[in-house]
CSV table of C-alpha atoms in Angstrom, one decimal:
chain,number,residue,atom,x,y,z
A,1,ASN,CA,160.2,-77.1,14.4
A,2,ALA,CA,157.3,-79.5,14.9
A,3,GLY,CA,159.0,-82.0,12.4
A,4,VAL,CA,156.6,-84.4,10.7
A,5,THR,CA,153.1,-84.3,12.0
A,6,GLN,CA,150.3,-86.7,11.2
A,7,THR,CA,146.6,-86.7,12.0
A,8,PRO,CA,144.5,-88.5,13.2
A,9,LYS,CA,146.5,-90.8,15.5
A,10,PHE,CA,143.7,-93.4,15.5
A,11,GLN,CA,140.9,-94.1,13.1
A,12,VAL,CA,138.2,-96.8,12.7
A,13,LEU,CA,136.4,-97.1,9.3
A,14,LYS,CA,133.8,-99.4,7.9
A,15,THR,CA,134.5,-101.2,4.6
A,16,GLY,CA,133.8,-98.9,1.7
A,17,GLN,CA,134.2,-95.6,3.5
A,18,SER,CA,136.8,-93.1,2.3
A,19,MET,CA,139.1,-90.9,4.3
A,20,THR,CA,142.2,-88.8,4.2
A,21,LEU,CA,145.2,-89.2,6.4
A,22,GLN,CA,147.0,-85.9,6.9
A,23,CYS,CA,150.8,-85.3,6.9
A,24,ALA,CA,152.7,-82.1,7.2
A,25,GLN,CA,156.3,-81.1,7.7
A,26,ASP,CA,157.7,-77.7,8.6
A,27,MET,CA,161.3,-78.4,7.6
A,28,ASN,CA,161.0,-77.3,3.9
A,29,HIS,CA,161.7,-80.8,2.9
A,30,GLU,CA,161.5,-81.6,-0.8
A,31,TYR,CA,160.9,-85.4,-0.5
A,32,MET,CA,157.8,-86.9,1.2
A,33,SER,CA,156.5,-90.4,1.3
A,34,TRP,CA,153.9,-92.7,2.9
A,35,TYR,CA,154.6,-96.1,4.3
A,36,ARG,CA,152.4,-98.8,5.8
A,37,GLN,CA,153.7,-101.1,8.6
A,38,ASP,CA,152.2,-104.5,9.1
A,39,PRO,CA,153.3,-107.1,11.6
A,40,GLY,CA,156.4,-109.1,10.5
A,41,MET,CA,156.6,-107.3,7.2
A,42,GLY,CA,158.5,-104.1,8.0
A,43,LEU,CA,157.5,-100.9,6.3
A,44,ARG,CA,156.4,-100.8,2.7
A,45,LEU,CA,156.3,-97.7,0.5
A,46,ILE,CA,152.9,-96.6,-0.8
A,47,HIS,CA,153.5,-93.3,-2.6
A,48,TYR,CA,156.1,-90.7,-2.7
A,49,SER,CA,156.7,-87.1,-3.9
A,50,VAL,CA,159.9,-85.5,-5.0
A,51,GLY,CA,158.4,-82.0,-4.8
A,52,ALA,CA,155.3,-80.0,-5.1
A,53,GLY,CA,153.1,-81.2,-8.0
A,54,ILE,CA,155.1,-84.4,-8.4
A,55,THR,CA,154.0,-87.8,-7.1
A,56,ASP,CA,154.8,-91.4,-7.9
A,57,GLN,CA,153.8,-94.9,-6.9
A,58,GLY,CA,155.7,-97.0,-4.5
A,59,GLU,CA,155.6,-100.7,-3.8
A,60,VAL,CA,151.9,-101.0,-2.7
A,61,PRO,CA,149.9,-98.1,-4.2
A,62,ASN,CA,146.6,-99.8,-5.0
A,63,GLY,CA,143.6,-98.3,-3.1
A,64,TYR,CA,145.5,-95.1,-2.2
A,65,ASN,CA,145.8,-91.7,-3.8
A,66,VAL,CA,148.1,-88.8,-3.0
A,67,SER,CA,148.6,-85.2,-4.1
A,68,ARG,CA,151.3,-82.6,-3.3
A,69,SER,CA,149.9,-79.1,-3.9
A,70,THR,CA,152.3,-77.5,-1.4
A,71,THR,CA,155.8,-78.4,-0.1
A,72,GLU,CA,154.5,-78.8,3.4
A,73,ASP,CA,151.5,-81.1,3.0
A,74,PHE,CA,151.2,-84.7,1.6
A,75,PRO,CA,147.8,-86.2,2.3
A,76,LEU,CA,147.0,-89.9,1.7
A,77,ARG,CA,143.5,-90.7,0.5
A,78,LEU,CA,141.8,-94.1,0.9
A,79,LEU,CA,139.2,-94.3,-1.8
A,80,SER,CA,137.1,-97.2,-0.5
A,81,ALA,CA,138.5,-98.7,2.6
A,82,ALA,CA,139.0,-102.5,2.8
A,83,PRO,CA,140.0,-104.7,5.8
A,84,SER,CA,143.3,-105.4,4.1
A,85,GLN,CA,144.2,-101.7,4.6
A,86,THR,CA,144.1,-102.1,8.4
A,87,SER,CA,147.7,-101.0,9.3
A,88,VAL,CA,149.8,-98.3,10.8
A,89,TYR,CA,150.6,-95.6,8.4
A,90,PHE,CA,153.8,-93.5,8.6
A,91,CYS,CA,154.6,-90.3,6.7
A,92,ALA,CA,158.3,-89.5,6.2
A,93,SER,CA,160.3,-86.6,4.7
A,94,SER,CA,163.8,-85.8,3.8
A,95,TYR,CA,165.6,-82.6,2.7
A,96,SER,CA,166.2,-83.4,-0.9
A,97,ALA,CA,165.2,-86.0,-3.5
A,98,ALA,CA,168.7,-85.7,-5.1
A,99,ARG,CA,170.9,-88.7,-4.6
A,100,GLU,CA,174.0,-86.7,-3.8
A,101,THR,CA,172.7,-85.1,-0.7
A,102,PHE,CA,172.9,-86.4,2.9
A,103,ASN,CA,169.4,-87.7,3.0
A,104,GLU,CA,168.3,-88.8,6.4
A,105,GLN,CA,164.6,-89.5,6.5
A,106,PHE,CA,162.4,-88.3,9.4
A,107,PHE,CA,159.2,-90.0,10.3
A,108,GLY,CA,155.9,-88.9,11.8
A,109,PRO,CA,154.3,-90.6,14.8
A,110,GLY,CA,152.0,-92.7,12.7
A,111,THR,CA,148.2,-93.2,12.2
A,112,ARG,CA,146.7,-96.5,13.4
A,113,LEU,CA,143.9,-97.4,11.0
A,114,THR,CA,141.4,-100.2,11.5
A,115,VAL,CA,138.9,-101.1,8.8
A,116,LEU,CA,136.0,-103.3,9.9
B,1,LYS,CA,164.3,-107.0,-6.0
B,2,GLN,CA,166.1,-105.8,-2.9
B,3,GLU,CA,165.3,-107.7,0.3
B,4,VAL,CA,166.4,-106.8,3.8
B,5,THR,CA,166.6,-109.4,6.6
B,6,GLN,CA,167.2,-108.7,10.3
B,7,ILE,CA,168.5,-111.4,12.6
B,8,PRO,CA,167.5,-112.1,15.3
B,9,ALA,CA,163.8,-111.3,15.2
B,10,ALA,CA,163.9,-110.9,19.0
B,11,LEU,CA,166.6,-110.6,21.6
B,12,SER,CA,166.5,-110.5,25.4
B,13,VAL,CA,169.6,-109.6,27.3
B,14,PRO,CA,170.5,-108.6,30.9
B,15,GLU,CA,171.4,-105.0,31.6
B,16,GLY,CA,175.0,-104.0,31.0
B,17,GLU,CA,175.6,-106.6,28.2
B,18,ASN,CA,177.1,-105.5,24.9
B,19,LEU,CA,175.0,-106.7,21.9
B,20,VAL,CA,175.0,-106.9,18.1
B,21,LEU,CA,172.0,-106.6,15.8
B,22,ASN,CA,172.4,-107.9,12.3
B,23,CYS,CA,171.0,-106.6,9.0
B,24,SER,CA,171.6,-108.1,5.6
B,25,PHE,CA,170.5,-107.0,2.1
B,26,THR,CA,170.5,-108.9,-1.2
B,27,ASP,CA,171.5,-106.1,-3.6
B,28,SER,CA,174.7,-104.2,-2.9
B,29,ALA,CA,173.6,-101.3,-5.1
B,30,ILE,CA,172.6,-99.1,-2.2
B,31,TYR,CA,173.2,-95.4,-1.6
B,32,ASN,CA,173.1,-95.6,2.2
B,33,LEU,CA,171.8,-97.6,5.1
B,34,GLN,CA,169.9,-96.2,8.1
B,35,TRP,CA,169.2,-97.6,11.5
B,36,PHE,CA,166.0,-96.6,13.3
B,37,ARG,CA,164.5,-97.2,16.7
B,38,GLN,CA,160.8,-97.7,17.2
B,39,ASP,CA,159.1,-97.6,20.6
B,40,PRO,CA,155.8,-99.4,21.0
B,41,GLY,CA,153.0,-97.4,19.4
B,42,LYS,CA,155.4,-94.7,18.3
B,43,GLY,CA,157.1,-93.5,15.1
B,44,LEU,CA,160.6,-94.2,13.9
B,45,THR,CA,163.6,-92.3,15.3
B,46,SER,CA,166.7,-92.2,13.2
B,47,LEU,CA,169.8,-93.5,15.1
B,48,LEU,CA,172.6,-93.7,12.5
B,49,LEU,CA,173.0,-93.2,8.8
B,50,ILE,CA,175.9,-94.7,6.9
B,51,GLN,CA,176.7,-93.6,3.4
B,52,SER,CA,177.7,-96.4,1.0
B,53,SER,CA,181.3,-95.1,0.9
B,54,GLN,CA,181.6,-95.3,4.7
B,55,ARG,CA,182.5,-98.2,6.8
B,56,GLU,CA,181.0,-97.2,10.2
B,57,GLN,CA,179.2,-94.5,12.1
B,58,THR,CA,179.2,-93.9,15.9
B,59,SER,CA,176.8,-92.1,18.2
B,60,GLY,CA,177.3,-92.5,21.9
B,61,ARG,CA,177.0,-96.1,22.8
B,62,LEU,CA,175.9,-97.1,19.3
B,63,ASN,CA,178.2,-98.1,16.5
B,64,ALA,CA,177.0,-99.2,13.1
B,65,SER,CA,179.1,-100.8,10.5
B,66,LEU,CA,178.5,-101.4,6.8
B,67,ASP,CA,180.1,-103.9,4.4
B,68,LYS,CA,178.4,-103.1,1.2
B,69,SER,CA,180.1,-105.8,-0.9
B,70,SER,CA,178.9,-108.6,1.4
B,71,GLY,CA,175.5,-107.0,1.9
B,72,ARG,CA,175.8,-106.7,5.7
B,73,SER,CA,175.4,-104.1,8.4
B,74,THR,CA,175.7,-104.5,12.2
B,75,LEU,CA,174.4,-102.3,15.0
B,76,TYR,CA,176.5,-102.6,18.1
B,77,ILE,CA,175.1,-101.4,21.4
B,78,ALA,CA,177.5,-101.1,24.3
B,79,ALA,CA,176.6,-101.4,28.0
B,80,SER,CA,172.9,-102.0,27.3
B,81,GLN,CA,170.2,-100.3,29.5
B,82,PRO,CA,166.5,-101.0,30.0
B,83,GLY,CA,165.8,-97.8,28.2
B,84,ASP,CA,167.3,-99.4,25.0
B,85,SER,CA,164.3,-101.8,24.9
B,86,ALA,CA,162.6,-101.1,21.6
B,87,THR,CA,162.4,-102.4,18.0
B,88,TYR,CA,165.4,-101.7,15.9
B,89,LEU,CA,164.9,-101.4,12.1
B,90,CYS,CA,167.4,-101.1,9.4
B,91,ALA,CA,166.6,-99.7,6.0
B,92,VAL,CA,168.6,-99.4,2.8
B,93,ARG,CA,168.2,-96.5,0.3
B,94,LEU,CA,168.5,-97.8,-3.2
B,95,GLU,CA,170.9,-96.1,-5.6
B,96,TYR,CA,168.1,-95.5,-8.1
B,97,GLY,CA,165.6,-93.1,-6.4
B,98,ASN,CA,164.9,-92.2,-2.8
B,99,LYS,CA,163.1,-95.3,-1.8
B,100,LEU,CA,163.9,-97.0,1.5
B,101,VAL,CA,163.6,-100.8,1.8
B,102,PHE,CA,163.1,-101.9,5.4
B,103,GLY,CA,163.8,-105.1,7.3
B,104,ALA,CA,161.2,-106.5,9.6
B,105,GLY,CA,163.1,-105.4,12.7
B,106,THR,CA,164.6,-106.9,15.8
B,107,ILE,CA,162.7,-106.6,19.1
B,108,LEU,CA,165.2,-105.9,21.9
B,109,ARG,CA,164.4,-106.3,25.6
B,110,VAL,CA,167.0,-105.3,28.1
B,111,LYS,CA,166.2,-106.7,31.6
B,112,SER,CA,167.1,-104.8,34.7
């Protein structure tokens, strides 16, 4: 298994540009999520999905869109990039969205985004 | 609102020393707590996961404890090695939903 993969690893955008960060997992995981990591603030949840066709907002959703058309893929779209979106973005997945299951979360390697 | 705090923010120790990293959370209504390791410029690697009904988990030289009622967890690293140098993050999974709330991390440096 490749686990959780993310592309690109690095990206530089100009203010106002749009782009999509890709995330894929090959573990047949039901739950997928996107976090951003900023210095001194830990990771904060942007959006998450409990299964194909179902998405919901996390703690900091403004300026981002997601979709989940397949179990494997969970892309994150920046609609109009702003300097405040400069961050490292991590995608994560876990086997089930159900509370009762042993639900270790697995993280991708991250995408480092700079918005000028 | 759940808040997770990690103390200390940074720690430097000589090789071979035993050490303890601390994690505290404000709301005891958690489903589990997970400790991660993050190397510079890399993603997160899961180290240990403790369910809310458990008191501790062990993996090799690592031991994590959980006191849910007092809102505390510790990660004990025995006989530290330079290869243990990394940032250690704790995260709690809330009872309602699958969201993880992270602490800001402890930067560990083990000197040879």
